[in-house]
Amino acid sequence: MKTGSMLYEGKAKKMYATDDPAVLLVDYKNSLTAFNAQKKAEMEGKGRLNNLISSRLFEYLNKKGIPTHFIERIDETRQLVKKVEIIPVEVVTRNITTGTLCRRLGVEEGMVLPHPLVEYYLKSDELGDPLILEDHAILFNWSTKEELEKIREITLRVNQLLKEYFEKLDVILVDFKLEFGKDHEGNLLLSDEISPDTCRFWDRSSGEKLDKDRFRKDLGNVLGAYQEIWSRITSRGE
């Protein structure tokens, strides 16, 4: 498949057209960003690890019947995906309290929630991705009621699948962000990526953070944490 012009460059990925109008090529970058790109760095090998991790997790979810945009990984940093129109609503699912939830509500970190908390954020770098209600998304035509119901249903299913997946690796899925899009036929597909950039992972025994929080909080060994997640994933042998 031939690669065409670059269509988009985000904080962590570049997207290119291909000779199939329904298929895009995603190239993962080595860029690290936090706090809405106010903190930035480059880390050799980070793009490769996120591509490997995200590809393997999308393959797993595809096998479990989750509708995703993922087609295949083609090399160390690139994958092919179905072209979608991204819905400008990011979905964050929290199993344990940490991060902005604690700062916003004054709750202590590390509380295991009795059931997953699903939150919606407007996808807008300019506005800092503000927290929104379902009614905001519907009233301002960012999404429909039916789409949000389907998004929530898929999100909770993904949460259960990924929690079970990582439990076998002695990793706690603390929280994660998902994005969704619609293909040319209007099908709702899980999109973007699933990686230590978009998930919080804690080691079950030590509580060590194995995700981008190591960059956010200047904990060091960021690449080592990403590599640890990939090593545990490959240990499953799937």
PDB file of C-alpha atoms in Angstrom:
ATOM      1  CA  MET A   1       0.000   0.000   0.000  1.00  0.00           C
ATOM      2  CA  LYS A   2       1.418   3.381  -1.042  1.00  0.00           C
ATOM      3  CA  THR A   3       1.726   6.229   1.438  1.00  0.00           C
ATOM      4  CA  GLY A   4       0.354   9.617   0.367  1.00  0.00           C
ATOM      5  CA  SER A   5       0.510  13.082   1.860  1.00  0.00           C
ATOM      6  CA  MET A   6       0.450  13.786   5.594  1.00  0.00           C
ATOM      7  CA  LEU A   7      -3.092  14.698   6.630  1.00  0.00           C
ATOM      8  CA  TYR A   8      -2.551  15.487  10.296  1.00  0.00           C
ATOM      9  CA  GLU A   9       0.169  15.751  12.902  1.00  0.00           C
ATOM     10  CA  GLY A  10      -0.790  15.510  16.546  1.00  0.00           C
ATOM     11  CA  LYS A  11       1.174  15.438  19.771  1.00  0.00           C
ATOM     12  CA  ALA A  12       2.025  11.728  19.470  1.00  0.00           C
ATOM     13  CA  LYS A  13       1.227  10.626  15.923  1.00  0.00           C
ATOM     14  CA  LYS A  14       1.260  11.591  12.262  1.00  0.00           C
ATOM     15  CA  MET A  15      -1.471  10.409   9.889  1.00  0.00           C
ATOM     16  CA  TYR A  16      -1.036   9.869   6.166  1.00  0.00           C
ATOM     17  CA  ALA A  17      -3.336   9.147   3.263  1.00  0.00           C
ATOM     18  CA  THR A  18      -2.874   5.888   1.368  1.00  0.00           C
ATOM     19  CA  ASP A  19      -3.940   4.704  -2.088  1.00  0.00           C
ATOM     20  CA  ASP A  20      -7.121   3.404  -0.431  1.00  0.00           C
ATOM     21  CA  PRO A  21      -9.380   6.350   0.502  1.00  0.00           C
ATOM     22  CA  ALA A  22     -10.866   4.342   3.381  1.00  0.00           C
ATOM     23  CA  VAL A  23      -7.480   3.541   4.957  1.00  0.00           C
ATOM     24  CA  LEU A  24      -4.943   5.765   6.731  1.00  0.00           C
ATOM     25  CA  LEU A  25      -1.389   5.137   7.858  1.00  0.00           C
ATOM     26  CA  VAL A  26      -0.486   6.146  11.416  1.00  0.00           C
ATOM     27  CA  ASP A  27       3.156   6.831  12.307  1.00  0.00           C
ATOM     28  CA  TYR A  28       3.905   6.995  16.047  1.00  0.00           C
ATOM     29  CA  LYS A  29       6.277   9.769  17.155  1.00  0.00           C
ATOM     30  CA  ASN A  30       8.879   9.836  19.921  1.00  0.00           C
ATOM     31  CA  SER A  31       7.327  12.981  21.379  1.00  0.00           C
ATOM     32  CA  LEU A  32       6.222  13.095  25.005  1.00  0.00           C
ATOM     33  CA  THR A  33       3.766  15.768  26.100  1.00  0.00           C
ATOM     34  CA  ALA A  34       1.881  16.499  29.313  1.00  0.00           C
ATOM     35  CA  PHE A  35      -0.414  19.157  30.722  1.00  0.00           C
ATOM     36  CA  ASN A  36      -1.921  19.913  27.320  1.00  0.00           C
ATOM     37  CA  ALA A  37       1.538  20.051  25.686  1.00  0.00           C
ATOM     38  CA  GLN A  38       2.888  22.615  28.171  1.00  0.00           C
ATOM     39  CA  LYS A  39       5.571  20.061  29.037  1.00  0.00           C
ATOM     40  CA  LYS A  40       7.387  18.453  26.115  1.00  0.00           C
ATOM     41  CA  ALA A  41      10.271  16.086  25.454  1.00  0.00           C
ATOM     42  CA  GLU A  42      11.599  13.654  22.868  1.00  0.00           C
ATOM     43  CA  MET A  43      12.376  10.071  23.822  1.00  0.00           C
ATOM     44  CA  GLU A  44      13.951   7.698  21.315  1.00  0.00           C
ATOM     45  CA  GLY A  45      12.030   4.419  21.134  1.00  0.00           C
ATOM     46  CA  LYS A  46       8.816   5.720  22.702  1.00  0.00           C
ATOM     47  CA  GLY A  47       6.935   5.749  19.377  1.00  0.00           C
ATOM     48  CA  ARG A  48       7.959   2.167  18.661  1.00  0.00           C
ATOM     49  CA  LEU A  49       6.731   0.950  22.051  1.00  0.00           C
ATOM     50  CA  ASN A  50       3.398   2.756  21.821  1.00  0.00           C
ATOM     51  CA  ASN A  51       2.829   1.345  18.343  1.00  0.00           C
ATOM     52  CA  LEU A  52       3.638  -2.189  19.505  1.00  0.00           C
ATOM     53  CA  ILE A  53       1.489  -1.930  22.641  1.00  0.00           C
ATOM     54  CA  SER A  54      -1.469  -0.234  20.968  1.00  0.00           C
ATOM     55  CA  SER A  55      -1.424  -2.661  18.042  1.00  0.00           C
ATOM     56  CA  ARG A  56      -1.435  -5.701  20.332  1.00  0.00           C
ATOM     57  CA  LEU A  57      -4.270  -4.317  22.470  1.00  0.00           C
ATOM     58  CA  PHE A  58      -6.378  -3.407  19.444  1.00  0.00           C
ATOM     59  CA  GLU A  59      -5.821  -6.912  18.064  1.00  0.00           C
ATOM     60  CA  TYR A  60      -7.024  -8.332  21.372  1.00  0.00           C
ATOM     61  CA  LEU A  61     -10.124  -6.118  21.409  1.00  0.00           C
ATOM     62  CA  ASN A  62     -10.902  -6.934  17.772  1.00  0.00           C
ATOM     63  CA  LYS A  63     -10.854 -10.634  18.653  1.00  0.00           C
ATOM     64  CA  LYS A  64     -13.254  -9.933  21.515  1.00  0.00           C
ATOM     65  CA  GLY A  65     -15.766  -8.294  19.170  1.00  0.00           C
ATOM     66  CA  ILE A  66     -15.041  -4.638  19.934  1.00  0.00           C
ATOM     67  CA  PRO A  67     -15.471  -2.527  16.765  1.00  0.00           C
ATOM     68  CA  THR A  68     -12.177  -0.648  16.252  1.00  0.00           C
ATOM     69  CA  HIS A  69     -10.429   1.308  13.519  1.00  0.00           C
ATOM     70  CA  PHE A  70      -7.326  -0.897  13.705  1.00  0.00           C
ATOM     71  CA  ILE A  71      -6.388  -2.963  10.635  1.00  0.00           C
ATOM     72  CA  GLU A  72      -2.780  -4.088  11.093  1.00  0.00           C
ATOM     73  CA  ARG A  73       0.671  -3.105  12.263  1.00  0.00           C
ATOM     74  CA  ILE A  74       3.036  -2.823   9.316  1.00  0.00           C
ATOM     75  CA  ASP A  75       6.369  -2.116  11.017  1.00  0.00           C
ATOM     76  CA  GLU A  76       7.952  -0.887  14.250  1.00  0.00           C
ATOM     77  CA  THR A  77       6.310   2.550  14.306  1.00  0.00           C
ATOM     78  CA  ARG A  78       3.474   2.380  11.785  1.00  0.00           C
ATOM     79  CA  GLN A  79       0.026   0.830  11.521  1.00  0.00           C
ATOM     80  CA  LEU A  80      -2.910   0.917   9.141  1.00  0.00           C
ATOM     81  CA  VAL A  81      -6.317   2.050  10.369  1.00  0.00           C
ATOM     82  CA  LYS A  82      -9.759   2.685   8.932  1.00  0.00           C
ATOM     83  CA  LYS A  83     -10.388   6.331   8.161  1.00  0.00           C
ATOM     84  CA  VAL A  84     -12.892   7.803  10.598  1.00  0.00           C
ATOM     85  CA  GLU A  85     -14.375  11.146  11.493  1.00  0.00           C
ATOM     86  CA  ILE A  86     -13.409  11.583  15.139  1.00  0.00           C
ATOM     87  CA  ILE A  87     -16.217  12.452  17.550  1.00  0.00           C
ATOM     88  CA  PRO A  88     -14.878  15.413  19.582  1.00  0.00           C
ATOM     89  CA  VAL A  89     -15.701  13.786  22.924  1.00  0.00           C
ATOM     90  CA  GLU A  90     -12.957  12.002  24.844  1.00  0.00           C
ATOM     91  CA  VAL A  91     -14.086   9.309  27.259  1.00  0.00           C
ATOM     92  CA  VAL A  92     -12.160   8.742  30.482  1.00  0.00           C
ATOM     93  CA  THR A  93     -12.896   5.672  32.580  1.00  0.00           C
ATOM     94  CA  ARG A  94     -11.614   5.567  36.154  1.00  0.00           C
ATOM     95  CA  ASN A  95     -11.324   2.479  38.343  1.00  0.00           C
ATOM     96  CA  ILE A  96      -9.139   4.078  41.021  1.00  0.00           C
ATOM     97  CA  THR A  97      -8.933   7.725  42.083  1.00  0.00           C
ATOM     98  CA  THR A  98      -5.885   9.704  40.958  1.00  0.00           C
ATOM     99  CA  GLY A  99      -4.850  12.670  38.830  1.00  0.00           C
ATOM    100  CA  THR A 100      -7.249  15.478  38.009  1.00  0.00           C
ATOM    101  CA  LEU A 101     -10.149  13.699  39.714  1.00  0.00           C
ATOM    102  CA  CYS A 102      -8.422  14.079  43.079  1.00  0.00           C
ATOM    103  CA  ARG A 103      -7.470  17.700  42.448  1.00  0.00           C
ATOM    104  CA  ARG A 104     -10.929  18.608  41.181  1.00  0.00           C
ATOM    105  CA  LEU A 105     -12.966  16.953  43.932  1.00  0.00           C
ATOM    106  CA  GLY A 106     -10.518  16.846  46.822  1.00  0.00           C
ATOM    107  CA  VAL A 107     -10.711  13.071  47.179  1.00  0.00           C
ATOM    108  CA  GLU A 108      -7.715  11.033  48.244  1.00  0.00           C
ATOM    109  CA  GLU A 109      -5.626   9.134  45.722  1.00  0.00           C
ATOM    110  CA  GLY A 110      -5.857   5.379  45.487  1.00  0.00           C
ATOM    111  CA  MET A 111      -9.537   4.827  46.349  1.00  0.00           C
ATOM    112  CA  VAL A 112     -10.855   1.755  44.530  1.00  0.00           C
ATOM    113  CA  LEU A 113     -14.225   2.772  43.116  1.00  0.00           C
ATOM    114  CA  PRO A 114     -17.185   0.397  43.602  1.00  0.00           C
ATOM    115  CA  HIS A 115     -17.925   0.678  39.884  1.00  0.00           C
ATOM    116  CA  PRO A 116     -16.204   2.434  36.959  1.00  0.00           C
ATOM    117  CA  LEU A 117     -16.589   6.208  36.713  1.00  0.00           C
ATOM    118  CA  VAL A 118     -17.097   7.335  33.105  1.00  0.00           C
ATOM    119  CA  GLU A 119     -16.407  10.996  32.324  1.00  0.00           C
ATOM    120  CA  TYR A 120     -16.629  12.996  29.104  1.00  0.00           C
ATOM    121  CA  TYR A 121     -14.250  15.731  27.972  1.00  0.00           C
ATOM    122  CA  LEU A 122     -14.459  18.028  24.968  1.00  0.00           C
ATOM    123  CA  LYS A 123     -11.568  17.261  22.619  1.00  0.00           C
ATOM    124  CA  SER A 124     -10.105  20.759  22.317  1.00  0.00           C
ATOM    125  CA  ASP A 125      -6.464  21.641  22.901  1.00  0.00           C
ATOM    126  CA  GLU A 126      -7.349  25.340  22.817  1.00  0.00           C
ATOM    127  CA  LEU A 127      -9.768  24.951  25.739  1.00  0.00           C
ATOM    128  CA  GLY A 128      -7.684  22.417  27.638  1.00  0.00           C
ATOM    129  CA  ASP A 129     -10.066  19.488  27.014  1.00  0.00           C
ATOM    130  CA  PRO A 130     -12.714  20.610  29.550  1.00  0.00           C
ATOM    131  CA  LEU A 131     -14.960  18.202  31.440  1.00  0.00           C
ATOM    132  CA  ILE A 132     -18.469  18.151  29.942  1.00  0.00           C
ATOM    133  CA  LEU A 133     -21.829  16.538  30.619  1.00  0.00           C
ATOM    134  CA  GLU A 134     -23.673  14.256  28.222  1.00  0.00           C
ATOM    135  CA  ASP A 135     -26.173  17.092  27.687  1.00  0.00           C
ATOM    136  CA  HIS A 136     -23.367  19.386  26.523  1.00  0.00           C
ATOM    137  CA  ALA A 137     -22.352  16.874  23.864  1.00  0.00           C
ATOM    138  CA  ILE A 138     -25.938  16.458  22.675  1.00  0.00           C
ATOM    139  CA  LEU A 139     -27.021  20.110  22.815  1.00  0.00           C
ATOM    140  CA  PHE A 140     -23.944  21.366  20.974  1.00  0.00           C
ATOM    141  CA  ASN A 141     -24.080  18.559  18.391  1.00  0.00           C
ATOM    142  CA  TRP A 142     -20.736  17.029  19.321  1.00  0.00           C
ATOM    143  CA  SER A 143     -22.472  13.669  19.553  1.00  0.00           C
ATOM    144  CA  THR A 144     -25.964  12.200  19.585  1.00  0.00           C
ATOM    145  CA  LYS A 145     -27.746  10.567  22.503  1.00  0.00           C
ATOM    146  CA  GLU A 146     -27.663   7.240  20.661  1.00  0.00           C
ATOM    147  CA  GLU A 147     -23.929   7.547  19.985  1.00  0.00           C
ATOM    148  CA  LEU A 148     -23.178   8.363  23.613  1.00  0.00           C
ATOM    149  CA  GLU A 149     -25.180   5.369  24.790  1.00  0.00           C
ATOM    150  CA  LYS A 150     -23.233   3.124  22.419  1.00  0.00           C
ATOM    151  CA  ILE A 151     -19.932   4.763  23.395  1.00  0.00           C
ATOM    152  CA  ARG A 152     -20.622   4.151  27.082  1.00  0.00           C
ATOM    153  CA  GLU A 153     -21.596   0.541  26.408  1.00  0.00           C
ATOM    154  CA  ILE A 154     -18.396  -0.121  24.425  1.00  0.00           C
ATOM    155  CA  THR A 155     -16.256   1.761  26.946  1.00  0.00           C
ATOM    156  CA  LEU A 156     -17.466  -0.318  29.886  1.00  0.00           C
ATOM    157  CA  ARG A 157     -16.907  -3.503  27.900  1.00  0.00           C
ATOM    158  CA  VAL A 158     -13.383  -2.380  26.982  1.00  0.00           C
ATOM    159  CA  ASN A 159     -12.724  -1.563  30.635  1.00  0.00           C
ATOM    160  CA  GLN A 160     -13.721  -5.042  31.725  1.00  0.00           C
ATOM    161  CA  LEU A 161     -11.681  -6.710  28.986  1.00  0.00           C
ATOM    162  CA  LEU A 162      -8.552  -4.656  29.653  1.00  0.00           C
ATOM    163  CA  LYS A 163      -8.814  -5.046  33.442  1.00  0.00           C
ATOM    164  CA  GLU A 164      -8.925  -8.825  33.012  1.00  0.00           C
ATOM    165  CA  TYR A 165      -6.104  -8.703  30.454  1.00  0.00           C
ATOM    166  CA  PHE A 166      -3.765  -6.728  32.698  1.00  0.00           C
ATOM    167  CA  GLU A 167      -4.701  -8.565  35.898  1.00  0.00           C
ATOM    168  CA  LYS A 168      -2.973 -11.598  34.378  1.00  0.00           C
ATOM    169  CA  LEU A 169       0.141  -9.445  33.973  1.00  0.00           C
ATOM    170  CA  ASP A 170       0.062  -8.230  37.605  1.00  0.00           C
ATOM    171  CA  VAL A 171      -0.811  -4.742  36.374  1.00  0.00           C
ATOM    172  CA  ILE A 172      -3.708  -2.620  37.656  1.00  0.00           C
ATOM    173  CA  LEU A 173      -5.617  -0.625  35.047  1.00  0.00           C
ATOM    174  CA  VAL A 174      -6.182   2.570  37.021  1.00  0.00           C
ATOM    175  CA  ASP A 175      -7.842   4.679  34.330  1.00  0.00           C
ATOM    176  CA  PHE A 176      -7.698   5.330  30.583  1.00  0.00           C
ATOM    177  CA  LYS A 177      -8.883   7.616  27.807  1.00  0.00           C
ATOM    178  CA  LEU A 178     -10.696   6.453  24.679  1.00  0.00           C
ATOM    179  CA  GLU A 179     -11.678   8.214  21.475  1.00  0.00           C
ATOM    180  CA  PHE A 180     -14.304   7.147  18.964  1.00  0.00           C
ATOM    181  CA  GLY A 181     -14.977   7.909  15.323  1.00  0.00           C
ATOM    182  CA  LYS A 182     -17.371   7.054  12.505  1.00  0.00           C
ATOM    183  CA  ASP A 183     -16.313   5.442   9.248  1.00  0.00           C
ATOM    184  CA  HIS A 184     -17.738   6.307   5.818  1.00  0.00           C
ATOM    185  CA  GLU A 185     -20.694   4.002   6.488  1.00  0.00           C
ATOM    186  CA  GLY A 186     -21.491   5.657   9.799  1.00  0.00           C
ATOM    187  CA  ASN A 187     -20.222   2.781  11.932  1.00  0.00           C
ATOM    188  CA  LEU A 188     -19.000   3.768  15.393  1.00  0.00           C
ATOM    189  CA  LEU A 189     -15.407   2.578  15.922  1.00  0.00           C
ATOM    190  CA  LEU A 190     -13.001   2.726  18.828  1.00  0.00           C
ATOM    191  CA  SER A 191     -10.114   4.835  17.506  1.00  0.00           C
ATOM    192  CA  ASP A 192      -6.878   6.655  18.428  1.00  0.00           C
ATOM    193  CA  GLU A 193      -4.544   4.494  20.583  1.00  0.00           C
ATOM    194  CA  ILE A 194      -4.374   2.444  23.769  1.00  0.00           C
ATOM    195  CA  SER A 195      -0.959   2.795  25.353  1.00  0.00           C
ATOM    196  CA  PRO A 196       0.910   4.088  28.425  1.00  0.00           C
ATOM    197  CA  ASP A 197       0.290   7.537  26.936  1.00  0.00           C
ATOM    198  CA  THR A 198      -3.471   7.125  27.335  1.00  0.00           C
ATOM    199  CA  CYS A 199      -3.729   4.679  30.266  1.00  0.00           C
ATOM    200  CA  ARG A 200      -2.517   4.646  33.845  1.00  0.00           C
ATOM    201  CA  PHE A 201      -0.911   1.337  34.819  1.00  0.00           C
ATOM    202  CA  TRP A 202       0.284   0.464  38.336  1.00  0.00           C
ATOM    203  CA  ASP A 203       2.305  -2.585  39.240  1.00  0.00           C
ATOM    204  CA  ARG A 204       0.081  -4.753  41.416  1.00  0.00           C
ATOM    205  CA  SER A 205       2.730  -5.566  44.033  1.00  0.00           C
ATOM    206  CA  SER A 206       4.757  -2.370  44.330  1.00  0.00           C
ATOM    207  CA  GLY A 207       2.297   0.264  43.110  1.00  0.00           C
ATOM    208  CA  GLU A 208       5.015   1.531  40.745  1.00  0.00           C
ATOM    209  CA  LYS A 209       3.653   3.722  37.954  1.00  0.00           C
ATOM    210  CA  LEU A 210       4.201   2.213  34.504  1.00  0.00           C
ATOM    211  CA  ASP A 211       2.846   4.989  32.303  1.00  0.00           C
ATOM    212  CA  LYS A 212       3.172   8.641  31.300  1.00  0.00           C
ATOM    213  CA  ASP A 213       2.783   9.750  34.915  1.00  0.00           C
ATOM    214  CA  ARG A 214       6.511   9.048  35.179  1.00  0.00           C
ATOM    215  CA  PHE A 215       7.003  11.944  32.755  1.00  0.00           C
ATOM    216  CA  ARG A 216       4.293  14.154  34.249  1.00  0.00           C
ATOM    217  CA  LYS A 217       5.723  13.809  37.764  1.00  0.00           C
ATOM    218  CA  ASP A 218       9.437  13.669  36.857  1.00  0.00           C
ATOM    219  CA  LEU A 219       9.790  10.157  38.273  1.00  0.00           C
ATOM    220  CA  GLY A 220      12.384   9.142  35.693  1.00  0.00           C
ATOM    221  CA  ASN A 221      12.806   5.948  33.649  1.00  0.00           C
ATOM    222  CA  VAL A 222       9.813   6.704  31.448  1.00  0.00           C
ATOM    223  CA  LEU A 223      10.983   4.493  28.598  1.00  0.00           C
ATOM    224  CA  GLY A 224      11.704   1.681  31.034  1.00  0.00           C
ATOM    225  CA  ALA A 225       8.108   1.775  32.255  1.00  0.00           C
ATOM    226  CA  TYR A 226       6.756   1.572  28.693  1.00  0.00           C
ATOM    227  CA  GLN A 227       9.173  -1.264  27.960  1.00  0.00           C
ATOM    228  CA  GLU A 228       7.994  -3.091  31.091  1.00  0.00           C
ATOM    229  CA  ILE A 229       4.385  -2.952  29.886  1.00  0.00           C
ATOM    230  CA  TRP A 230       5.415  -4.294  26.482  1.00  0.00           C
ATOM    231  CA  SER A 231       7.519  -7.056  28.054  1.00  0.00           C
ATOM    232  CA  ARG A 232       4.608  -8.199  30.197  1.00  0.00           C
ATOM    233  CA  ILE A 233       2.261  -8.134  27.200  1.00  0.00           C
ATOM    234  CA  THR A 234       4.627 -10.300  25.147  1.00  0.00           C
ATOM    235  CA  SER A 235       4.889 -12.698  28.087  1.00  0.00           C
ATOM    236  CA  ARG A 236       1.234 -13.617  27.506  1.00  0.00           C
ATOM    237  CA  GLY A 237       2.275 -15.329  24.286  1.00  0.00           C
ATOM    238  CA  GLU A 238      -0.846 -14.259  22.387  1.00  0.00           C
TER     239      GLU A 238
END
